[in-house]
């Protein structure tokens, strides 16, 4: 079996993010939301679902329930009706109501900023908590999903067997000027360029810096 390439060094890492930044100076999440609560709900709903499908379902939902109090008043059955087109909608409806109740009863209706408080909410794990902390509160977290996990191990930026280890490695290594937006750049890069089955290496802005040996040739 071929040995995996060594991760790129600090100078190359900085150049990679410099190019991603130049190509997209103000990256934004593709999930649509109005406030920290709707962001939290949208990220919970996005598990094993596309951002587009979540946005289609949440537009009418958030129009009438954009606070945990309003979501509780709506109730699980009606929430389920709104999100029926999203995978695992039964479990997700239960989680949305349950986390809304906790926010009202324990946090005065506000979304907490601390990772520990977020991760105990139903349907919220490390990735969801990191997204909320980054997007809603400007924390320099790097939420690692399947796209970022693949990109990190492929270039490679950080070589690790779990998403938690990739996150820890990236947060330790990504230069400070790029850390806030690194999550957005990497997920968009993985979604549209460094794709799983057939990466568009011939269109990649960092192809000369990437050590992935099986680059896709131009069509």
mmCIF file of C-alpha atoms in Angstrom:
data_model
loop_
_atom_site.group_PDB
_atom_site.id
_atom_site.type_symbol
_atom_site.label_atom_id
_atom_site.label_comp_id
_atom_site.label_asym_id
_atom_site.label_seq_id
_atom_site.Cartn_x
_atom_site.Cartn_y
_atom_site.Cartn_z
ATOM 1 C CA UNK A 1 0.000 0.000 0.000
ATOM 2 C CA UNK A 2 1.284 3.460 -0.915
ATOM 3 C CA UNK A 3 2.266 5.711 1.959
ATOM 4 C CA UNK A 4 0.047 8.747 2.422
ATOM 5 C CA UNK A 5 1.726 12.078 1.611
ATOM 6 C CA UNK A 6 3.094 14.108 4.480
ATOM 7 C CA UNK A 7 0.958 17.132 5.447
ATOM 8 C CA UNK A 8 2.003 20.407 3.857
ATOM 9 C CA UNK A 9 4.263 22.700 5.831
ATOM 10 C CA UNK A 10 3.334 26.034 7.447
ATOM 11 C CA UNK A 11 4.324 28.190 4.458
ATOM 12 C CA UNK A 12 2.341 26.066 2.023
ATOM 13 C CA UNK A 13 -0.617 25.974 4.416
ATOM 14 C CA UNK A 14 -0.613 29.772 4.581
ATOM 15 C CA UNK A 15 -0.413 30.017 0.784
ATOM 16 C CA UNK A 16 -3.352 27.625 0.408
ATOM 17 C CA UNK A 17 -5.577 29.788 2.585
ATOM 18 C CA UNK A 18 -4.275 32.963 0.964
ATOM 19 C CA UNK A 19 -5.502 31.667 -2.409
ATOM 20 C CA UNK A 20 -8.842 30.430 -1.055
ATOM 21 C CA UNK A 21 -9.318 33.826 0.598
ATOM 22 C CA UNK A 22 -8.471 35.711 -2.575
ATOM 23 C CA UNK A 23 -10.981 33.649 -4.540
ATOM 24 C CA UNK A 24 -13.763 34.218 -2.002
ATOM 25 C CA UNK A 25 -12.952 37.090 0.388
ATOM 26 C CA UNK A 26 -16.258 36.963 2.288
ATOM 27 C CA UNK A 27 -17.462 33.351 2.387
ATOM 28 C CA UNK A 28 -20.921 32.683 3.772
ATOM 29 C CA UNK A 29 -22.789 29.646 5.014
ATOM 30 C CA UNK A 30 -25.205 28.267 2.434
ATOM 31 C CA UNK A 31 -27.810 27.472 5.085
ATOM 32 C CA UNK A 32 -30.312 30.322 5.431
ATOM 33 C CA UNK A 33 -31.054 31.688 8.899
ATOM 34 C CA UNK A 34 -32.123 34.877 10.676
ATOM 35 C CA UNK A 35 -30.550 34.620 14.122
ATOM 36 C CA UNK A 36 -28.534 32.203 16.310
ATOM 37 C CA UNK A 37 -31.619 30.106 17.064
ATOM 38 C CA UNK A 38 -32.638 29.597 13.442
ATOM 39 C CA UNK A 39 -28.984 28.866 12.605
ATOM 40 C CA UNK A 40 -28.914 26.204 15.315
ATOM 41 C CA UNK A 41 -32.125 24.609 14.055
ATOM 42 C CA UNK A 42 -30.962 24.721 10.430
ATOM 43 C CA UNK A 43 -27.673 22.999 11.269
ATOM 44 C CA UNK A 44 -29.470 20.319 13.299
ATOM 45 C CA UNK A 45 -31.788 19.706 10.342
ATOM 46 C CA UNK A 46 -28.889 19.570 7.872
ATOM 47 C CA UNK A 47 -27.519 16.274 9.173
ATOM 48 C CA UNK A 48 -27.652 13.786 6.276
ATOM 49 C CA UNK A 49 -29.511 16.379 4.178
ATOM 50 C CA UNK A 50 -28.524 19.004 1.615
ATOM 51 C CA UNK A 51 -28.486 22.685 2.502
ATOM 52 C CA UNK A 52 -30.922 23.302 -0.355
ATOM 53 C CA UNK A 53 -33.489 20.860 1.018
ATOM 54 C CA UNK A 54 -33.162 22.395 4.479
ATOM 55 C CA UNK A 55 -33.571 25.930 3.134
ATOM 56 C CA UNK A 56 -36.740 24.950 1.247
ATOM 57 C CA UNK A 57 -38.251 23.508 4.413
ATOM 58 C CA UNK A 58 -37.140 26.181 6.862
ATOM 59 C CA UNK A 59 -38.203 29.256 4.873
ATOM 60 C CA UNK A 60 -41.897 28.817 5.776
ATOM 61 C CA UNK A 61 -41.055 27.349 9.208
ATOM 62 C CA UNK A 62 -38.864 30.266 10.283
ATOM 63 C CA UNK A 63 -41.427 32.736 8.951
ATOM 64 C CA UNK A 64 -43.692 31.777 11.856
ATOM 65 C CA UNK A 65 -41.241 30.316 14.388
ATOM 66 C CA UNK A 66 -37.885 32.048 14.648
ATOM 67 C CA UNK A 67 -37.514 31.826 18.444
ATOM 68 C CA UNK A 68 -37.529 28.818 20.783
ATOM 69 C CA UNK A 69 -40.737 30.117 22.378
ATOM 70 C CA UNK A 70 -42.501 30.262 19.019
ATOM 71 C CA UNK A 71 -41.146 26.832 18.061
ATOM 72 C CA UNK A 72 -42.512 25.334 21.291
ATOM 73 C CA UNK A 73 -45.874 26.955 20.657
ATOM 74 C CA UNK A 74 -45.902 25.413 17.193
ATOM 75 C CA UNK A 75 -45.438 21.931 18.619
ATOM 76 C CA UNK A 76 -43.769 18.774 17.392
ATOM 77 C CA UNK A 77 -46.509 17.690 14.994
ATOM 78 C CA UNK A 78 -46.537 20.956 13.066
ATOM 79 C CA UNK A 79 -42.737 21.145 13.019
ATOM 80 C CA UNK A 80 -42.741 17.638 11.573
ATOM 81 C CA UNK A 81 -45.127 18.730 8.834
ATOM 82 C CA UNK A 82 -42.793 21.566 7.827
ATOM 83 C CA UNK A 83 -39.686 19.373 7.647
ATOM 84 C CA UNK A 84 -41.260 16.218 6.215
ATOM 85 C CA UNK A 85 -39.178 16.521 3.032
ATOM 86 C CA UNK A 86 -35.924 16.259 5.038
ATOM 87 C CA UNK A 87 -34.389 12.915 5.960
ATOM 88 C CA UNK A 88 -34.934 11.665 9.527
ATOM 89 C CA UNK A 89 -37.680 14.269 9.974
ATOM 90 C CA UNK A 90 -39.384 12.455 12.870
ATOM 91 C CA UNK A 91 -36.262 12.429 15.037
ATOM 92 C CA UNK A 92 -35.307 15.931 13.972
ATOM 93 C CA UNK A 93 -38.735 17.333 14.887
ATOM 94 C CA UNK A 94 -38.406 15.795 18.364
ATOM 95 C CA UNK A 95 -34.929 17.277 18.738
ATOM 96 C CA UNK A 96 -35.992 20.762 17.610
ATOM 97 C CA UNK A 97 -38.794 20.843 20.180
ATOM 98 C CA UNK A 98 -36.600 19.351 22.908
ATOM 99 C CA UNK A 99 -33.735 21.787 22.349
ATOM 100 C CA UNK A 100 -36.188 24.691 22.174
ATOM 101 C CA UNK A 101 -37.556 23.682 25.569
ATOM 102 C CA UNK A 102 -34.073 23.536 27.091
ATOM 103 C CA UNK A 103 -33.211 26.957 25.665
ATOM 104 C CA UNK A 104 -36.359 28.456 27.209
ATOM 105 C CA UNK A 105 -36.077 26.713 30.565
ATOM 106 C CA UNK A 106 -32.318 26.890 31.105
ATOM 107 C CA UNK A 107 -30.996 29.761 28.972
ATOM 108 C CA UNK A 108 -33.756 32.363 28.964
ATOM 109 C CA UNK A 109 -34.576 31.616 25.334
ATOM 110 C CA UNK A 110 -31.058 32.450 24.135
ATOM 111 C CA UNK A 111 -28.620 30.181 22.316
ATOM 112 C CA UNK A 112 -25.605 29.625 24.593
ATOM 113 C CA UNK A 113 -22.130 30.417 23.368
ATOM 114 C CA UNK A 114 -20.199 27.789 25.313
ATOM 115 C CA UNK A 115 -19.410 24.521 23.548
ATOM 116 C CA UNK A 116 -20.354 22.484 26.626
ATOM 117 C CA UNK A 117 -23.815 24.053 26.767
ATOM 118 C CA UNK A 118 -24.424 23.523 23.060
ATOM 119 C CA UNK A 119 -23.279 19.921 22.882
ATOM 120 C CA UNK A 120 -25.801 18.724 25.480
ATOM 121 C CA UNK A 121 -28.722 19.962 23.366
ATOM 122 C CA UNK A 122 -30.660 17.188 21.552
ATOM 123 C CA UNK A 123 -29.371 16.669 18.019
ATOM 124 C CA UNK A 124 -26.284 18.811 18.612
ATOM 125 C CA UNK A 125 -22.789 17.336 18.374
ATOM 126 C CA UNK A 126 -19.292 18.711 18.012
ATOM 127 C CA UNK A 127 -19.768 19.787 14.397
ATOM 128 C CA UNK A 128 -23.082 21.571 14.986
ATOM 129 C CA UNK A 129 -21.755 23.329 18.076
ATOM 130 C CA UNK A 130 -18.675 24.458 16.169
ATOM 131 C CA UNK A 131 -20.757 25.844 13.294
ATOM 132 C CA UNK A 132 -22.971 27.827 15.676
ATOM 133 C CA UNK A 133 -20.029 29.163 17.661
ATOM 134 C CA UNK A 134 -18.255 30.205 14.466
ATOM 135 C CA UNK A 135 -21.126 31.690 12.465
ATOM 136 C CA UNK A 136 -23.279 33.127 15.249
ATOM 137 C CA UNK A 137 -20.607 34.209 17.709
ATOM 138 C CA UNK A 138 -17.437 34.706 15.664
ATOM 139 C CA UNK A 139 -15.433 32.011 17.449
ATOM 140 C CA UNK A 140 -12.427 30.684 15.521
ATOM 141 C CA UNK A 141 -13.727 27.119 15.342
ATOM 142 C CA UNK A 142 -13.408 24.814 12.329
ATOM 143 C CA UNK A 143 -16.390 22.485 12.097
ATOM 144 C CA UNK A 144 -15.318 19.333 10.273
ATOM 145 C CA UNK A 145 -17.927 17.638 8.095
ATOM 146 C CA UNK A 146 -17.354 14.950 5.458
ATOM 147 C CA UNK A 147 -16.123 17.529 2.920
ATOM 148 C CA UNK A 148 -13.538 19.102 5.237
ATOM 149 C CA UNK A 149 -12.456 15.694 6.529
ATOM 150 C CA UNK A 150 -11.804 14.554 2.957
ATOM 151 C CA UNK A 151 -10.035 17.755 1.878
ATOM 152 C CA UNK A 152 -7.821 17.833 4.960
ATOM 153 C CA UNK A 153 -6.670 14.247 4.494
ATOM 154 C CA UNK A 154 -6.343 14.568 0.712
ATOM 155 C CA UNK A 155 -4.218 17.716 0.291
ATOM 156 C CA UNK A 156 -3.181 16.877 3.079
ATOM 157 C CA UNK A 157 -3.507 19.623 5.685
ATOM 158 C CA UNK A 158 -4.006 17.341 8.671
ATOM 159 C CA UNK A 159 -3.928 13.551 8.426
ATOM 160 C CA UNK A 160 -6.181 11.986 11.059
ATOM 161 C CA UNK A 161 -8.701 9.175 11.363
ATOM 162 C CA UNK A 162 -11.523 11.105 13.044
ATOM 163 C CA UNK A 163 -13.292 14.417 12.490
ATOM 164 C CA UNK A 164 -12.464 15.527 16.042
ATOM 165 C CA UNK A 165 -8.736 15.002 15.451
ATOM 166 C CA UNK A 166 -8.885 16.820 12.119
ATOM 167 C CA UNK A 167 -10.674 19.725 13.810
ATOM 168 C CA UNK A 168 -8.097 19.918 16.588
ATOM 169 C CA UNK A 169 -5.263 19.795 14.076
ATOM 170 C CA UNK A 170 -6.715 22.464 11.813
ATOM 171 C CA UNK A 171 -7.538 24.808 14.681
ATOM 172 C CA UNK A 172 -3.935 24.478 15.878
ATOM 173 C CA UNK A 173 -2.308 24.929 12.459
ATOM 174 C CA UNK A 174 -4.399 27.330 10.361
ATOM 175 C CA UNK A 175 -2.804 30.798 10.519
ATOM 176 C CA UNK A 176 -4.726 33.262 12.691
ATOM 177 C CA UNK A 177 -5.795 35.628 9.861
ATOM 178 C CA UNK A 178 -7.645 32.763 8.162
ATOM 179 C CA UNK A 179 -9.009 30.821 11.133
ATOM 180 C CA UNK A 180 -12.413 32.503 11.378
ATOM 181 C CA UNK A 181 -13.382 31.740 7.778
ATOM 182 C CA UNK A 182 -11.404 28.517 7.283
ATOM 183 C CA UNK A 183 -14.504 26.387 7.863
ATOM 184 C CA UNK A 184 -16.388 28.139 5.044
ATOM 185 C CA UNK A 185 -13.508 28.036 2.562
ATOM 186 C CA UNK A 186 -12.817 24.356 3.122
ATOM 187 C CA UNK A 187 -16.439 23.189 2.968
ATOM 188 C CA UNK A 188 -17.140 25.149 -0.228
ATOM 189 C CA UNK A 189 -13.871 23.929 -1.725
ATOM 190 C CA UNK A 190 -14.771 20.336 -0.879
ATOM 191 C CA UNK A 191 -18.336 20.716 -2.126
ATOM 192 C CA UNK A 192 -17.579 22.272 -5.511
ATOM 193 C CA UNK A 193 -13.926 21.606 -6.426
ATOM 194 C CA UNK A 194 -12.277 18.871 -4.349
ATOM 195 C CA UNK A 195 -15.262 16.544 -4.712
ATOM 196 C CA UNK A 196 -15.273 12.993 -3.409
ATOM 197 C CA UNK A 197 -15.551 10.908 -6.567
ATOM 198 C CA UNK A 198 -14.013 13.090 -9.241
ATOM 199 C CA UNK A 199 -12.213 16.150 -7.911
ATOM 200 C CA UNK A 200 -11.878 18.996 -10.405
ATOM 201 C CA UNK A 201 -8.096 19.138 -10.028
ATOM 202 C CA UNK A 202 -7.712 20.834 -13.439
ATOM 203 C CA UNK A 203 -9.757 23.793 -12.089
ATOM 204 C CA UNK A 204 -8.257 23.803 -8.612
ATOM 205 C CA UNK A 205 -6.536 27.026 -7.457
ATOM 206 C CA UNK A 206 -4.146 25.066 -5.231
ATOM 207 C CA UNK A 207 -3.420 22.053 -7.472
ATOM 208 C CA UNK A 208 0.309 22.861 -7.525
ATOM 209 C CA UNK A 209 0.407 22.833 -3.715
ATOM 210 C CA UNK A 210 -1.686 19.701 -3.225
ATOM 211 C CA UNK A 211 0.109 16.380 -2.678
ATOM 212 C CA UNK A 212 -2.806 14.129 -3.661
ATOM 213 C CA UNK A 213 -1.224 11.671 -6.143
ATOM 214 C CA UNK A 214 -4.335 10.676 -8.150
ATOM 215 C CA UNK A 215 -5.213 14.068 -9.579
ATOM 216 C CA UNK A 216 -8.057 14.185 -12.120
ATOM 217 C CA UNK A 217 -6.777 15.189 -15.582
ATOM 218 C CA UNK A 218 -8.522 17.814 -17.660
ATOM 219 C CA UNK A 219 -11.364 16.388 -19.775
#
